Amino acid sequence: MCENVLRVRVLSLLIAAVLVVPATGFAQMYDDELCVIGADCTQQPEAAASTVDARLGILEHAILEEGPDSVLFGPAGAPAGVDEEGAGVTLRFVEELTVDEVEEFERRGVEFERRDGEPIHVGSIYEGRIEWATLHEVAADERVERIEALWSPAVFSPLEETAEKVGAAQARAHPELDVDGDGVTVVDVDDGFDVFHPHMFRADGGMYEWHDEDETGEFTPGVDTVEIGGQRYTLEVLRSETISPQDPQGAEVEEEGEFRPDRDWLYADINSDGQRNVGPDEGFSESDPAYGEPLFVADDVDANGQLDPGEKLVRLDTSKFKRVVHDGHSYERGEDLIHASAAQSSTYHGTSVTSILGGGQQGYHERVGLAPGVEFIGYAYRGDQSQQQDGESSAQPAVVSALSDAIDSDAALVLHEWTDIVSEPFDGSTNTEQAMDDARDEGVLQVNPAGNLNDSGKHIHRDVDANEVLQLEFEIDEGFDYGTGVMPYEALYLSLFWVEGNDITATLVGPDGDEVPVDLEPQQTDGFALQAEYQETERGTRHLMMALWASQQGEPLPMGEYTLELEGFSHPEEVTGRLVDMYSSWGRGIEWEDETMDYG
């Protein structure tokens, strides 16, 4: 007898009213003149914000100079939609465009993302693609306020909190409160969604009796049957196994043949192959309940932990997903939702999060989400994410599309399950943040992860006195420990932020003592390449973003201690630094020396 094992990673939601979303900067423009770090900008406007963001500058250099296989993009290469011709962007205009203006900008190299033939936008913020050849011409148009890359260099997925802390467990204990989320739509922007996961179906397919074929008076998996369409099929266990980073092999694994009604599912093994078959490749269609072989929960009426004679099975049928959107295609329930899982490169985090929010079958299982009555619209990150081992990836979250969809669908909230810690000024100035504000004004609540930086070594905060030289150090060792191997570091991203208007100069000192001035021209040494971009946001945040990657494909970054020397402080300043590598996500990887913890 064979059993399926369905692994459920214990994640959960860290919900806070803190915006941690992407934004960044490009070379700052003042009347067509470049104001580089350290230059005399005193004659220029005090708060002239950059029009094009820093990510786009770094992306433009990497893709045009080194191509989609640049070391800077990690093992997966450039995400889909980023190539030598152009890249996905959001564009903020002074006001909403007319039909004629949309056509004009399209003639000038902007391709607007569309839904039902209409450009997707939230207020004056549009999502689309722009050609490198016309980027700077479009950016100079007085109707354009800001252009930002959809691409984020490293997207982190949040970690776990519990239902008890938000009161969901207590609410479920009192069904008379009627607060299970019925009638509520939630939009989740996440890595991807498995539409076949048993947690994501409702127990609305009717009641079925099971047949005690061996006449033992108790349920025997692999022997006892269920009758469907006049024919009996053997019932097999689809086990739920809990795993966690602390116990990756599974903390709770029952003996083979054991069935736990409060956690596991049963399925009718129609073709007797010992596994639950799902999806169009196995001959199932959009109209088939639960998109595969019949799937059931047990109605353990007396809650004694076993399926007794007379207790029935409840069939799972309707998906909790209204639709899943990936790479611009909307997979709709009742039309082609069954094809959504195969189209996505990763589905583990989005499935976990939607399950935490509204998964499971309340009244039958103990593992149930916060509000199991909700329905979901899932927006999967665009392109090939190639999850970098522990959940970090280069990605293009389709935020403006998701927000527009949420408004049109009368969604209650949008959950932004991604964080870009290295290229976000955290000051509310970005296109993404402005679009969130606009959506909130339309009545759609925005929920954003605060992050898990505390013990990661990726954050540093320093107070600087006037005329002081600030030294920020980080170390690159032999690589990231993963399993039994070590993955050498080939690239990292680093950002510095300050707000008091100091025009500082920066120098990177490598492990061999070589000093590399940080300016807006690409730098090349024997061991690494350095690309820097600078922006000033409309709220006055100064942002220097750097990308550091190995000079030779397949070679690691030089190991040892690196020092960033910052000088030119004419008055006291607070400087914040963040860095990320390609592998460690929220864990320990490349780290600041003397990191800052418990800040903010």
XYZ file of C-alpha atoms in Angstrom:
600
model
C 0.000 0.000 0.000
C 1.369 3.427 -0.967
C 0.614 6.747 0.633
C 1.074 10.300 -0.537
C 2.861 12.672 1.786
C 1.866 16.309 1.532
C 4.460 18.517 3.194
C 3.169 21.707 4.757
C 5.903 24.177 5.620
C 5.168 26.047 8.826
C 5.399 29.697 7.796
C 2.809 32.303 8.738
C 2.250 35.954 8.677
C 4.104 38.817 10.257
C 1.640 41.663 9.808
C 2.567 45.232 10.625
C 1.713 48.708 9.453
C 5.185 49.249 8.042
C 5.817 49.674 4.336
C 8.664 47.527 3.090
C 8.327 47.630 -0.660
C 10.655 48.355 -3.552
C 12.012 51.662 -4.757
C 15.407 53.104 -5.521
C 17.391 55.631 -7.477
C 19.294 56.488 -10.615
C 21.810 59.248 -11.270
C 20.250 62.441 -9.973
C 19.272 64.963 -12.632
C 19.369 68.759 -12.205
C 18.487 70.674 -15.389
C 20.118 67.955 -17.515
C 23.323 68.072 -15.418
C 24.508 65.158 -13.320
C 25.022 65.878 -9.628
C 27.386 63.114 -8.535
C 28.256 62.300 -4.974
C 30.785 64.775 -3.681
C 30.055 67.390 -6.338
C 29.116 70.972 -5.517
C 25.342 70.942 -5.870
C 24.734 74.046 -3.769
C 23.445 76.049 -6.729
C 20.835 73.422 -7.526
C 17.278 73.057 -6.191
C 17.315 71.678 -2.661
C 14.920 68.769 -3.226
C 15.011 67.938 -6.930
C 13.988 64.292 -6.929
C 15.430 61.736 -9.323
C 13.163 60.788 -12.207
C 14.623 57.319 -12.837
C 15.421 54.941 -10.000
C 18.751 53.352 -9.091
C 17.705 49.779 -9.796
C 16.940 50.713 -13.369
C 20.410 52.227 -13.765
C 22.152 49.140 -12.425
C 19.863 46.906 -14.471
C 20.528 48.883 -17.652
C 24.286 48.614 -17.247
C 24.277 44.905 -16.387
C 21.958 43.816 -19.190
C 23.528 45.960 -21.934
C 27.149 45.362 -20.968
C 27.050 41.727 -19.831
C 23.731 40.343 -21.072
C 21.068 38.251 -19.317
C 23.670 35.821 -17.938
C 25.490 38.504 -15.945
C 26.827 37.266 -12.621
C 24.835 40.079 -11.068
C 21.555 38.198 -11.672
C 22.658 35.043 -9.893
C 22.415 31.460 -11.158
C 18.984 31.947 -12.765
C 20.069 34.831 -14.963
C 17.876 37.829 -15.724
C 14.167 37.358 -14.963
C 11.750 37.014 -17.839
C 10.878 40.367 -19.383
C 14.338 41.848 -18.843
C 16.520 41.728 -21.944
C 18.759 43.794 -24.220
C 15.729 45.592 -25.658
C 14.067 46.809 -22.485
C 12.576 45.999 -19.089
C 9.367 46.088 -17.076
C 8.715 49.362 -15.239
C 6.162 51.418 -13.414
C 5.662 54.971 -14.654
C 4.201 57.789 -12.569
C 2.783 60.689 -14.551
C 1.714 64.132 -13.359
C -1.870 63.092 -14.018
C -3.820 60.231 -15.548
C -3.092 59.901 -19.268
C -5.612 60.500 -21.997
C -6.123 57.949 -24.762
C -4.069 60.108 -27.128
C -1.226 60.382 -24.586
C -1.150 56.622 -24.090
C -0.806 56.179 -27.844
C 1.895 58.850 -27.964
C 4.028 57.207 -25.284
C 3.575 53.829 -26.950
C 4.998 55.288 -30.160
C 7.961 56.452 -28.061
C 8.852 52.981 -26.792
C 6.536 52.462 -23.804
C 4.394 49.322 -23.873
C 1.587 49.593 -21.311
C 0.342 46.467 -19.548
C -3.342 46.019 -20.366
C -6.369 44.246 -18.940
C -9.431 43.841 -21.167
C -7.758 46.157 -23.647
C -7.306 49.033 -21.189
C -3.963 50.176 -19.712
C -3.496 48.933 -16.149
C -3.014 51.799 -13.719
C -3.794 53.035 -10.231
C -4.396 56.764 -10.466
C -1.524 58.199 -12.502
C 0.774 55.185 -11.957
C 0.992 52.730 -14.867
C 2.657 49.384 -15.315
C 4.412 48.398 -18.512
C 7.700 47.993 -20.321
C 10.125 50.553 -21.730
C 12.858 50.310 -24.357
C 16.390 51.147 -23.203
C 16.842 53.263 -26.342
C 14.104 55.700 -25.294
C 14.285 55.464 -21.499
C 16.064 58.744 -20.877
C 14.092 60.644 -23.505
C 10.816 59.564 -21.895
C 12.193 60.320 -18.417
C 12.880 63.907 -19.506
C 9.246 64.479 -20.501
C 7.690 67.030 -18.144
C 4.608 64.812 -17.773
C 6.719 61.991 -16.278
C 7.358 62.182 -12.528
C 9.186 58.894 -11.985
C 10.143 55.622 -13.678
C 11.029 52.577 -11.554
C 12.126 49.068 -12.426
C 9.679 46.259 -11.743
C 12.724 44.083 -11.106
C 13.961 43.837 -7.543
C 17.449 42.431 -6.959
C 16.483 40.307 -3.963
C 12.951 39.532 -2.814
C 12.545 38.115 0.685
C 9.502 36.192 1.941
C 8.279 36.938 5.482
C 8.314 34.526 8.430
C 5.739 33.249 10.962
C 3.382 34.366 13.676
C 0.348 32.488 15.030
C -3.420 32.529 14.859
C -3.686 32.853 18.624
C -1.886 36.197 18.624
C -4.433 37.811 16.320
C -7.473 36.226 17.953
C -8.414 33.965 15.037
C -8.324 30.810 17.145
C -10.739 32.346 19.635
C -13.046 33.466 16.831
C -13.146 29.950 15.407
C -14.085 28.611 18.831
C -17.233 30.772 18.662
C -18.847 30.147 15.266
C -21.826 32.228 16.322
C -19.607 35.286 15.789
C -19.693 34.518 12.058
C -16.228 35.944 11.370
C -14.718 33.297 9.102
C -14.150 35.678 6.173
C -17.103 34.538 4.091
C -17.682 37.001 1.251
C -14.279 38.654 1.636
C -11.734 38.746 -1.205
C -8.021 38.960 -0.426
C -5.295 39.706 -2.980
C -1.888 38.167 -2.236
C 1.240 39.290 -4.110
C 3.566 36.360 -3.554
C 5.954 33.889 -5.158
C 3.293 31.539 -6.569
C 0.269 29.408 -5.753
C -0.422 25.675 -5.944
C -4.045 25.403 -7.015
C -3.973 21.638 -6.323
C -3.146 21.892 -2.616
C -5.934 20.275 -0.524
C -6.004 23.257 1.851
C -7.241 25.422 -1.017
C -10.539 23.625 -1.660
C -13.859 23.915 0.101
C -15.674 20.932 1.614
C -18.745 21.525 -0.559
C -18.808 18.419 -2.744
C -21.381 16.424 -0.801
C -21.407 13.605 1.784
C -20.275 10.037 0.971
C -20.376 6.772 2.901
C -17.300 4.588 3.195
C -17.517 0.805 2.950
C -15.882 -1.536 5.452
C -14.603 -4.034 2.888
C -12.613 -6.171 5.344
C -15.465 -6.067 7.912
C -13.153 -5.149 10.796
C -15.482 -2.524 12.196
C -12.866 0.187 11.723
C -11.507 2.129 8.788
C -8.560 0.504 6.986
C -6.740 2.705 4.427
C -5.877 0.916 1.213
C -8.667 -1.619 1.760
C -11.916 0.165 2.484
C -13.687 1.973 -0.329
C -15.999 4.769 -1.388
C -18.665 4.453 -4.064
C -18.695 7.060 -6.848
C -20.904 6.785 -9.894
C -21.925 3.239 -9.025
C -18.333 1.981 -8.710
C -16.248 1.432 -5.594
C -12.703 2.752 -5.319
C -10.066 2.105 -2.678
C -9.453 4.958 -0.258
C -5.836 5.995 0.288
C -4.340 8.496 2.741
C -2.998 11.842 1.613
C -0.938 12.681 4.661
C -0.249 16.114 6.051
C 3.278 16.290 7.382
C 4.530 19.304 9.297
C 8.062 20.437 8.554
C 10.058 23.407 9.771
C 13.597 24.809 9.386
C 14.392 23.362 12.792
C 13.204 19.913 11.789
C 13.323 19.641 7.986
C 12.722 15.909 8.023
C 9.313 16.328 9.608
C 8.459 16.698 13.256
C 5.249 14.709 13.096
C 5.202 11.644 10.872
C 2.718 8.876 11.593
C 3.240 5.205 10.958
C 2.477 3.963 7.467
C -1.191 3.186 7.148
C -2.226 5.500 9.963
C -4.974 7.992 9.190
C -5.526 11.122 11.304
C -8.963 12.614 10.546
C -8.014 15.947 12.104
C -5.088 16.522 9.709
C -5.040 14.101 6.780
C -7.167 13.688 3.677
C -8.446 10.605 1.850
C -8.646 10.173 -1.903
C -10.257 7.635 -4.190
C -7.434 5.901 -6.021
C -9.277 5.526 -9.303
C -6.373 4.079 -11.307
C -4.890 2.140 -8.354
C -1.411 3.630 -8.738
C -0.997 4.617 -5.070
C -0.899 8.370 -5.606
C -3.444 11.140 -6.019
C -3.434 12.256 -9.634
C -4.333 15.845 -10.478
C -4.344 18.285 -13.361
C -4.818 18.237 -17.107
C -1.797 15.995 -17.702
C -3.660 13.271 -15.789
C -6.846 13.761 -17.781
C -8.732 16.097 -15.429
C -10.490 19.293 -16.434
C -11.673 22.563 -14.918
C -15.077 21.001 -14.163
C -13.663 18.131 -12.060
C -14.030 18.632 -8.277
C -10.679 19.490 -6.646
C -9.074 19.156 -10.099
C -8.184 15.476 -9.686
C -9.066 12.148 -8.188
C -11.890 12.510 -5.620
C -10.583 14.053 -2.387
C -12.259 13.894 1.020
C -12.113 15.011 4.628
C -13.523 12.766 7.339
C -16.451 13.933 9.454
C -15.186 12.660 12.822
C -18.448 13.463 14.617
C -17.429 12.168 18.049
C -13.903 13.660 17.723
C -12.248 10.438 18.892
C -9.476 10.680 16.323
C -10.687 7.892 14.047
C -13.174 7.300 11.254
C -15.896 5.112 12.761
C -18.672 3.176 11.041
C -21.498 5.566 10.241
C -19.260 8.619 10.078
C -19.123 10.014 6.572
C -16.697 11.522 4.127
C -17.089 15.047 2.765
C -15.820 15.637 -0.751
C -13.691 18.680 -1.587
C -14.779 20.581 -4.673
C -14.555 24.362 -5.198
C -11.218 26.178 -5.281
C -10.705 29.098 -2.900
C -8.845 30.911 -5.680
C -10.940 33.191 -7.853
C -7.932 33.526 -10.102
C -4.168 33.359 -10.208
C -2.276 35.876 -12.346
C 1.210 35.122 -13.635
C 3.248 36.799 -16.362
C 0.225 38.837 -17.411
C -2.130 35.861 -17.864
C -5.135 35.498 -15.598
C -6.083 31.893 -14.823
C -9.767 32.075 -13.905
C -11.803 29.662 -11.775
C -14.340 27.953 -14.020
C -12.229 28.607 -17.108
C -8.557 27.628 -16.890
C -7.451 27.860 -13.236
C -6.428 24.195 -13.403
C -3.452 25.254 -15.580
C -2.075 27.872 -13.150
C 0.275 25.664 -11.133
C 2.170 24.365 -14.151
C 2.760 27.920 -15.403
C 4.586 29.077 -12.274
C 8.210 28.350 -11.422
C 7.662 28.360 -7.652
C 4.522 27.934 -5.559
C 5.672 27.169 -2.048
C 5.471 30.511 -0.219
C 2.263 31.816 -1.792
C 0.547 28.512 -1.058
C 1.717 28.635 2.552
C 0.558 32.212 3.050
C -2.893 31.763 1.506
C -3.266 28.607 3.569
C -2.382 30.539 6.712
C -4.901 33.228 5.808
C -7.788 31.072 4.685
C -6.799 27.485 4.021
C -8.269 24.243 5.296
C -11.712 22.874 5.953
C -13.158 24.370 9.131
C -15.130 21.892 11.222
C -13.175 18.910 9.913
C -9.471 19.695 10.361
C -7.569 21.329 13.187
C -5.134 22.933 10.738
C -7.231 25.816 9.463
C -6.306 29.322 8.318
C -7.207 32.581 10.022
C -10.366 33.149 7.967
C -11.188 29.976 5.999
C -14.199 31.543 4.300
C -12.185 34.047 2.218
C -11.539 33.882 -1.494
C -8.182 34.675 -3.061
C -6.759 36.467 -6.045
C -3.131 35.423 -6.304
C -0.520 37.549 -8.095
C 2.621 35.500 -8.655
C 6.017 37.148 -9.076
C 6.855 37.496 -12.734
C 9.535 35.599 -14.586
C 11.822 32.739 -13.612
C 12.325 33.237 -9.903
C 14.791 30.380 -9.404
C 14.282 30.488 -5.646
C 17.727 31.055 -4.219
C 17.793 28.186 -1.739
C 16.282 29.863 1.315
C 13.575 31.898 -0.326
C 15.429 34.856 -1.826
C 15.032 35.563 -5.510
C 15.371 38.155 -8.206
C 11.826 39.028 -9.152
C 9.254 41.399 -10.615
C 6.209 41.623 -8.322
C 3.271 42.932 -10.366
C 2.121 45.327 -7.660
C 0.318 47.965 -9.736
C -1.592 45.252 -11.608
C -2.566 43.630 -8.327
C -3.726 46.921 -6.819
C -5.764 47.787 -9.903
C -7.344 44.333 -9.847
C -8.095 44.662 -6.130
C -9.950 47.943 -6.686
C -11.955 46.543 -9.608
C -12.777 43.354 -7.641
C -13.871 45.134 -4.446
C -11.179 43.261 -2.531
C -10.914 43.973 1.184
C -7.140 44.042 1.283
C -3.913 43.415 -0.573
C -1.219 41.456 1.207
C 2.283 42.266 -0.062
C 4.241 39.102 0.723
C 7.625 40.300 -0.440
C 10.292 42.671 0.759
C 13.203 44.333 -0.994
C 15.424 45.498 1.850
C 18.295 46.792 -0.251
C 16.737 49.134 -2.790
C 13.880 50.704 -0.817
C 14.300 54.203 0.697
C 11.488 53.477 3.197
C 10.128 57.007 2.941
C 6.885 56.570 1.002
C 8.247 58.186 -2.151
C 8.157 55.290 -4.600
C 5.617 54.525 -7.301
C 4.652 51.358 -5.461
C 3.996 53.165 -2.203
C 2.041 55.911 -3.937
C -0.083 53.297 -5.713
C -0.730 51.657 -2.331
C -1.879 55.005 -0.940
C -4.193 55.490 -3.907
C -5.650 51.999 -3.479
C -6.183 52.639 0.236
C -8.084 55.788 -0.678
C -10.347 53.496 -2.736
C -11.056 51.428 0.397
C -8.537 48.610 -0.126
C -6.481 47.963 3.004
C -2.726 47.471 2.469
C -0.841 44.949 4.612
C 2.948 44.891 4.413
C 5.613 42.759 6.104
C 7.981 44.568 8.406
C 10.829 42.162 7.734
C 13.110 39.991 9.831
C 16.403 41.871 9.784
C 17.194 41.758 13.492
C 19.635 38.842 13.573
C 20.642 38.734 9.914
C 23.742 40.957 9.847
C 22.275 42.865 6.889
C 21.464 46.168 8.625
C 23.705 48.864 10.073
C 22.914 52.320 11.470
C 25.492 54.928 12.459
C 25.468 58.497 13.797
C 28.177 60.642 12.206
C 29.624 63.941 13.445
C 30.676 66.801 11.180
C 34.076 66.214 9.526
C 34.121 62.578 10.700
C 35.235 59.784 8.358
C 32.768 56.920 8.657
C 34.026 53.388 8.043
C 31.538 50.587 7.409
C 33.022 47.106 7.174
C 31.711 43.821 5.868
C 33.335 40.469 5.256
C 32.998 37.954 2.450
C 33.919 34.418 3.483
C 34.110 31.173 1.520
C 30.367 31.015 0.933
C 26.910 30.151 2.169
C 26.514 26.809 3.911
C 23.670 24.886 2.335
C 23.121 21.246 3.165
C 26.459 19.513 2.959
C 27.954 22.015 0.529
C 29.106 25.617 0.324
C 27.865 28.077 -2.288
C 30.510 30.768 -3.003
C 29.322 34.356 -3.120
C 29.423 35.753 -6.648
C 27.514 39.018 -6.127
C 25.998 41.329 -3.552
C 23.888 44.491 -3.459
C 24.470 47.284 -0.959
C 22.675 50.565 -0.230
C 23.381 53.581 1.954
C 20.714 56.100 3.019
C 20.966 59.516 4.661
C 18.587 62.470 4.959
C 20.423 65.632 6.017
C 21.735 66.635 2.598
C 25.453 65.958 3.134
C 27.298 65.578 -0.187
C 29.544 62.713 0.750
C 32.245 60.867 -1.146
C 32.593 57.104 -0.896
C 35.561 54.793 -1.381
C 35.487 50.993 -1.307
C 38.651 49.378 0.044
C 38.968 45.752 -1.037
C 40.601 42.845 0.801
C 43.957 43.529 -0.888
C 43.918 47.190 0.187
C 43.082 48.598 -3.244
C 40.926 51.733 -3.049
C 38.074 52.011 -5.555
C 36.301 55.396 -5.736
C 32.551 54.980 -5.747
C 31.234 57.186 -8.523
C 28.673 56.821 -11.275
C 31.029 55.174 -13.745
C 31.390 51.367 -13.711
C 34.562 50.248 -11.933
C 36.564 47.109 -12.715
C 39.323 45.475 -10.664
C 41.136 42.174 -10.976
C 38.601 40.509 -8.687
C 35.319 42.360 -8.878
C 33.195 44.862 -10.782
C 31.380 47.743 -9.093
C 28.380 49.684 -10.364
C 26.901 52.568 -8.332
C 23.798 54.680 -8.799
C 22.538 57.636 -6.790
C 19.147 59.187 -6.242
C 17.453 61.808 -4.140
C 13.797 61.038 -3.472
C 11.010 63.585 -3.492
C 11.026 63.388 0.314
C 14.702 64.257 0.577
C 16.239 60.828 1.190
C 19.699 60.412 -0.349
C 20.314 56.904 -1.592
C 23.533 55.394 -2.899
C 23.046 51.891 -4.310
C 25.943 49.624 -5.274
C 26.193 46.287 -7.020
C 29.364 44.248 -6.549
C 30.001 41.110 -8.568
C 32.825 38.775 -9.556
C 34.831 39.866 -12.597
C 34.824 36.379 -14.108
C 31.803 34.170 -14.702
C 31.890 31.185 -12.354
C 34.416 32.789 -10.011
C 33.575 33.953 -6.458
C 34.053 37.445 -5.123
C 37.475 37.911 -3.491
C 37.298 36.772 0.131
C 38.245 39.001 3.024
C 37.303 42.273 4.689
C 35.902 45.211 2.739
C 35.602 48.768 4.051
C 33.376 51.569 2.819
C 34.920 54.904 3.736
C 32.500 57.837 3.730
C 33.627 61.437 4.168
C 32.485 64.968 3.427
C 30.024 65.311 6.304
C 29.621 69.051 6.874
C 27.077 68.521 9.647
C 25.869 65.613 11.810
C 24.132 62.801 9.960
C 22.489 59.421 10.455
C 23.563 56.816 7.898
C 21.770 53.521 7.344
C 23.265 50.630 5.359
C 21.749 47.398 4.111
C 23.257 44.590 2.086
C 22.090 41.295 0.584
C 23.756 38.347 -1.078
C 22.158 35.838 -3.421
C 21.570 33.010 -0.979
C 21.045 33.761 2.699
C 17.656 35.557 2.678
C 16.884 36.503 6.305
C 19.681 34.286 7.614
C 23.395 34.843 8.059
C 25.402 35.341 4.887
C 27.557 38.307 3.940
C 27.322 40.516 7.039
C 28.215 43.951 8.312
C 30.858 44.009 10.981
C 29.384 45.488 14.144
C 25.854 45.170 12.786
C 22.850 47.039 14.179
C 20.105 44.981 15.817
C 16.719 45.852 17.355
C 16.483 49.135 15.479
C 13.053 50.436 14.531
